[in-house]
Coordinates of C-alpha atoms in Angstrom, one line a residue:
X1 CA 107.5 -4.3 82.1
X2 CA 108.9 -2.0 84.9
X3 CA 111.0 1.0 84.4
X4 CA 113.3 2.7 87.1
X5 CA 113.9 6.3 86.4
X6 CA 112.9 5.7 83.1
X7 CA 115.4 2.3 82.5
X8 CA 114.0 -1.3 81.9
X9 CA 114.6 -2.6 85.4
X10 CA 113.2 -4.9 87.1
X11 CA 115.1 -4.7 90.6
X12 CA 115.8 -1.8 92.8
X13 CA 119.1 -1.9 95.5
X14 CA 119.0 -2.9 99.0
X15 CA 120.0 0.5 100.2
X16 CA 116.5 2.0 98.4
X17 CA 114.7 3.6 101.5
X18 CA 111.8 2.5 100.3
X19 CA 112.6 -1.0 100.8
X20 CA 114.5 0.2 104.3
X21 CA 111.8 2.2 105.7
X22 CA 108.7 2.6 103.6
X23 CA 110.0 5.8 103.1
X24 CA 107.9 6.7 99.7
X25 CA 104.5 7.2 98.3
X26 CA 102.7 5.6 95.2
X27 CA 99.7 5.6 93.9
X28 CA 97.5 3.0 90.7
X29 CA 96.0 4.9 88.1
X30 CA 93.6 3.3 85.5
X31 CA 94.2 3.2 81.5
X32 CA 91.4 2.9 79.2
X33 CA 92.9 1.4 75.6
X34 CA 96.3 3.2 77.0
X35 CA 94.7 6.2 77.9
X36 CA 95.7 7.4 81.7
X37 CA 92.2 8.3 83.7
X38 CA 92.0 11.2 86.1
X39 CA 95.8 11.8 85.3
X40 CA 95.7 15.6 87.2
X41 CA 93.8 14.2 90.3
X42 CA 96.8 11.7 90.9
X43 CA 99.6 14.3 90.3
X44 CA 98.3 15.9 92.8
X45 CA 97.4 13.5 95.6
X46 CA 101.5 12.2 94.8
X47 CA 102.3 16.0 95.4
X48 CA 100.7 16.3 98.4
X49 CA 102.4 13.2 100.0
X50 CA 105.6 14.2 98.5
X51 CA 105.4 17.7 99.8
X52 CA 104.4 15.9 103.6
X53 CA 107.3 13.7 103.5
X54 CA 109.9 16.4 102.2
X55 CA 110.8 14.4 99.0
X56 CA 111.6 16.7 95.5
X57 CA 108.6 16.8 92.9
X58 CA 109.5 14.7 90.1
X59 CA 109.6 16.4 86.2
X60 CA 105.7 15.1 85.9
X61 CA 106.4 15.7 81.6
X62 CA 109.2 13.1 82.1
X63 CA 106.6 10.7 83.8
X64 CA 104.5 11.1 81.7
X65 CA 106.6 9.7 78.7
X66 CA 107.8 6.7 81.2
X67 CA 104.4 6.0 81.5
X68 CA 103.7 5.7 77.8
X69 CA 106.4 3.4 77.6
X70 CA 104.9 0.7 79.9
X71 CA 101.2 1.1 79.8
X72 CA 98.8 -1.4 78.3
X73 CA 96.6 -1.1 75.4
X74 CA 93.7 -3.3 76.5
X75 CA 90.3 -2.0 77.5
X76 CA 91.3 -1.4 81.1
X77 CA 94.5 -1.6 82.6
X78 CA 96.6 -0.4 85.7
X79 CA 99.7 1.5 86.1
X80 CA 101.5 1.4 89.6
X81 CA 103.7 4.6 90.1
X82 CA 106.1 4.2 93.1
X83 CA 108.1 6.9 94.3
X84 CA 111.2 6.7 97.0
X85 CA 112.9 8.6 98.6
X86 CA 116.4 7.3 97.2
X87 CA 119.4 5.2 98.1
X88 CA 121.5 6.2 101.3
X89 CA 121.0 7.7 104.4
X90 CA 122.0 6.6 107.9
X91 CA 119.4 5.0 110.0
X92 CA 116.2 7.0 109.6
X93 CA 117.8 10.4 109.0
X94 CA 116.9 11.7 105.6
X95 CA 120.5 13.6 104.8
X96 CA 123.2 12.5 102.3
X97 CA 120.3 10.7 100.2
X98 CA 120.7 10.4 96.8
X99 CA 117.9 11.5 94.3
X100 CA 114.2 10.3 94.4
X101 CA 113.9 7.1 92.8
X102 CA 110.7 6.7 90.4
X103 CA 109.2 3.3 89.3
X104 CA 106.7 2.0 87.2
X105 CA 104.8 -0.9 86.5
X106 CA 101.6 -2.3 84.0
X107 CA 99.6 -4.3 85.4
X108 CA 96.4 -6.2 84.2
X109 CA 93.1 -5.1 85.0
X110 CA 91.3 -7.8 87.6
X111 CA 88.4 -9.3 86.3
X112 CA 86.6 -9.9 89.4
X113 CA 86.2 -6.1 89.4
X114 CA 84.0 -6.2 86.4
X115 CA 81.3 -8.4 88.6
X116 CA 81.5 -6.8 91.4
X117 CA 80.7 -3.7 89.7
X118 CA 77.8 -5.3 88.3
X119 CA 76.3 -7.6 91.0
X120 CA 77.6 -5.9 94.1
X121 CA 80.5 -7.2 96.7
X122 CA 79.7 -8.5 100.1
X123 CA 82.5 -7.3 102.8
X124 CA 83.2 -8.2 106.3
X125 CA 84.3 -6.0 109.5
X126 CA 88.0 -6.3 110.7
X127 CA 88.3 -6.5 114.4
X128 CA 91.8 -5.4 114.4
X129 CA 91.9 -2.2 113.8
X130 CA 93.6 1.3 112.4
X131 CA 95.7 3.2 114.2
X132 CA 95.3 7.3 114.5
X133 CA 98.1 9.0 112.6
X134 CA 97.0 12.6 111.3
X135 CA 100.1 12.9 110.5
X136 CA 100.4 10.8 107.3
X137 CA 96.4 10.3 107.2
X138 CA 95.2 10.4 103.9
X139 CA 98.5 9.9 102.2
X140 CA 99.3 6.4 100.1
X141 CA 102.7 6.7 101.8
X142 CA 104.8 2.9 100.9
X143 CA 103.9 1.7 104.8
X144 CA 100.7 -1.0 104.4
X145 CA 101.7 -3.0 107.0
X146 CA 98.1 -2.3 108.9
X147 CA 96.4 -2.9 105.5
X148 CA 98.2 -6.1 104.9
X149 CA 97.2 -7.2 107.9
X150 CA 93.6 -6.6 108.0
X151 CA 93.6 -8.0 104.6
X152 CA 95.2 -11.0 105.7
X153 CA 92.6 -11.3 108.9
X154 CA 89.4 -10.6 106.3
X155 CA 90.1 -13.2 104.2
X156 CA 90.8 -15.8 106.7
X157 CA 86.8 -14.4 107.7
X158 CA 86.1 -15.7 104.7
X159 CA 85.4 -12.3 102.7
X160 CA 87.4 -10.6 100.0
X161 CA 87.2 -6.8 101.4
X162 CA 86.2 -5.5 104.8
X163 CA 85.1 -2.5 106.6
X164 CA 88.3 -0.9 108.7
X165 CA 87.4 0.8 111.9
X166 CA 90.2 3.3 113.7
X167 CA 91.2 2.4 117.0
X168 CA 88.4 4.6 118.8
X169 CA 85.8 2.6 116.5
X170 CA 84.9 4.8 113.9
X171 CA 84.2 4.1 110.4
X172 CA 87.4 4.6 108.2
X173 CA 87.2 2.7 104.7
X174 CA 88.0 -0.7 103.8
X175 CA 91.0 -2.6 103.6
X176 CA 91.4 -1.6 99.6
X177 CA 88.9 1.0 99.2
X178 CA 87.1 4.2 100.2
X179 CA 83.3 3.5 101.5
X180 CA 80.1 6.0 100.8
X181 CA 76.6 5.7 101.7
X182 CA 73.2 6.9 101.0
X183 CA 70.6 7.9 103.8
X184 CA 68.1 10.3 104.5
X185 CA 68.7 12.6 101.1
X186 CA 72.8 12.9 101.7
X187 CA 75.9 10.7 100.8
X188 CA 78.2 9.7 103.9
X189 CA 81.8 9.3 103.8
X190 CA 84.1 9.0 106.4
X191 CA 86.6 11.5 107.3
X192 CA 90.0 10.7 107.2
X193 CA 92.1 13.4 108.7
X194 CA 93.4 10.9 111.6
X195 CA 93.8 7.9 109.3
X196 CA 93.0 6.1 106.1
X197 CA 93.8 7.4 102.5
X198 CA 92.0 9.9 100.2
X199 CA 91.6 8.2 96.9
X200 CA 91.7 9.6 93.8
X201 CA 87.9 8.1 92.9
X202 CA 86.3 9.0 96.3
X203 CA 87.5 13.1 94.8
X204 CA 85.7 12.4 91.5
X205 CA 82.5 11.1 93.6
X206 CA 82.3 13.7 95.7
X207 CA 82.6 16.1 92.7
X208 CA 80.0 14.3 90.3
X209 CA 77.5 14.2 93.6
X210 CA 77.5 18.0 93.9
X211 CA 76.9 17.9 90.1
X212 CA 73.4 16.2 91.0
X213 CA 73.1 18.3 93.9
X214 CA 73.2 15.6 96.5
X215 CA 74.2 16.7 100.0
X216 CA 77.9 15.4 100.5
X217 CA 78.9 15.0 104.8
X218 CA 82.1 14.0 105.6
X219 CA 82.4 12.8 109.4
X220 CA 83.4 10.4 112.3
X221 CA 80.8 7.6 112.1
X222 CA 79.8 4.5 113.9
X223 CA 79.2 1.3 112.5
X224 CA 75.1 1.7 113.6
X225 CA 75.2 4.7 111.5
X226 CA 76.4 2.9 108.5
X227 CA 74.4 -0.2 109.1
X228 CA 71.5 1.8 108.8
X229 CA 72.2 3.0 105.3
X230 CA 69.8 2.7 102.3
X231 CA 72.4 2.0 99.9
X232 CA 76.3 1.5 100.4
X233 CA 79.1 1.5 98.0
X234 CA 82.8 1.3 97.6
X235 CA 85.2 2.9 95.3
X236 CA 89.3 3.3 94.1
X237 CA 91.1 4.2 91.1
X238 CA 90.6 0.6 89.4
X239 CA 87.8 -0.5 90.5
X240 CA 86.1 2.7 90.3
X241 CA 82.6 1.8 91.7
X242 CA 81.2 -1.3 93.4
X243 CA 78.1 -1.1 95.4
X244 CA 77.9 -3.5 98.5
X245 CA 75.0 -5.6 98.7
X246 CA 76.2 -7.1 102.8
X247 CA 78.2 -6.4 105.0
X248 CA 78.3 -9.5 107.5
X249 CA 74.9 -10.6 107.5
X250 CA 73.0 -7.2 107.1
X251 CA 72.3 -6.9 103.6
X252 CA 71.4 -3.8 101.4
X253 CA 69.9 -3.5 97.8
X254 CA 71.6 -1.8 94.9
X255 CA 70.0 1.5 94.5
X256 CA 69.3 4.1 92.2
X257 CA 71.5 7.1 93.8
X258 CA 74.3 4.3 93.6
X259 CA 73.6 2.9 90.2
X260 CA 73.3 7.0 88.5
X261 CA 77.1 7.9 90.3
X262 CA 78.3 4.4 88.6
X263 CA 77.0 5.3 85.0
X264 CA 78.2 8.5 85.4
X265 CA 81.7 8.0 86.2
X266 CA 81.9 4.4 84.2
X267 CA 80.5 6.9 81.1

């Protein structure tokens, strides 16, 4: 079922700047037997990009009931929430737009998920690569074009995720996920205030880490650094937690610092 501003929709018109221009936001949230997960953290990554790209704040109360009207009841579940700009506009000019347009969608939760969660996920390294935009970096703006295409490129590798490297060859994420790893007492993560996107799961990791008192460092890091981990994983909103057990043909075992974060947030 989709809704459109809050009607049973299932198309949107030609002159919806999202379809234009890319000229939105969205962001997937999970559902647990219809229950939305991490519901604050989403509102306000979705304000955030909003705010960048000059687009009004939606009545979130209003949302909220459109949501209950289309999510699912089963054990897990996603919700896609889409946000445009509007209808109108000349060219790329923003002015004489009509009002934001808000969908959303249910969606099925992907049982692969559930064993890569358990047994671990093997990912690749894209050779093309992400450009540097600290502009929009960070933000799930609707412009995937570059992760479309490294997602096309690392499956034709043979693999279903890969590691995405910016254009100066740092580490960013992959093409679906945020990326942490263990070694020498502290997690890693990348920074990703000249590209990638700041998931709503990488937050909660970084907040249940600090609740264990393990060193979190965010930074510009080279592929060596992370081949040298003790123990790597990968996380977003649906999946939540996957550890990686390769990543080409280096391989790396599932480890305790990775297996206590998953219990904790899978709890």
């Amino acid at each position: 079922m989709y809704l459109v501003n809050g009607q049973p929709i299932s198309t949107v018109a030609i002159a919806d700047r999202s379809f234009q221009y890319g000229d939105g936001c969205f962001t997937t949230i999970l559902t647990k037997q219809g229950v939305v997960q991490h519901w604050s953290k989403h509102v306000e990554r979705v304000n955030a990009c909003l705010d960048t790209l000059a687009i009004s704040r939606p009545n979130w109360r209003q949302v909220e009931t459109w949501i209950a009207q289309v999510r699912l009841s089963d054990e897990l579940a996603g919700i896609k929430l889409h946000f445009s700009r509007g209808e109108g506009g000349r060219g790329y000019s923003p002015t004489q737009v009509g009002s934001p347009n808000v969908t959303i969608s249910a969606f099925a939760f992907p049982r692969h998920y559930e064993q890569w969660c358990k047994e671990g996920v093997v990912l690749g390294v894209c050779q093309q690569t992400l450009g540097i935009n600290p502009m929009l970096a960070g933000h799930k703006h609707n412009n995937r074009l570059e992760q479309i295409l490294l997602k096309a490129e690392i499956e034709r590798q043979g693999f279903a995720d890969g590691i995405a490297l910016d254009c100066n060859g740092k580490v960013i994420e992959t093409t679906m996920a945020n990326i942490f790893w263990f070694q020498g007492g502290t997690l890693h993560t990348p920074s990703l205030s000249s590209a990638g996107v700041v998931g709503v799961m990488r937050k909660v990791v970084i907040e249940q880490a600090l609740r264990m008192n393990i060193d979190v460092k965010e930074s510009e890091y080279e592929m060596t650094t992370l081949l040298a981990a003790e123990e790597v994983f990968i996380t977003n909103s649906i999946l939540r937690l996957a550890p990686v057990t390769g990543i080409g043909n280096q391989t790396f075992s599932i480890g305790p610092i990775t297996r206590t974060i998953q219990e904790k947030i899978l709890s």
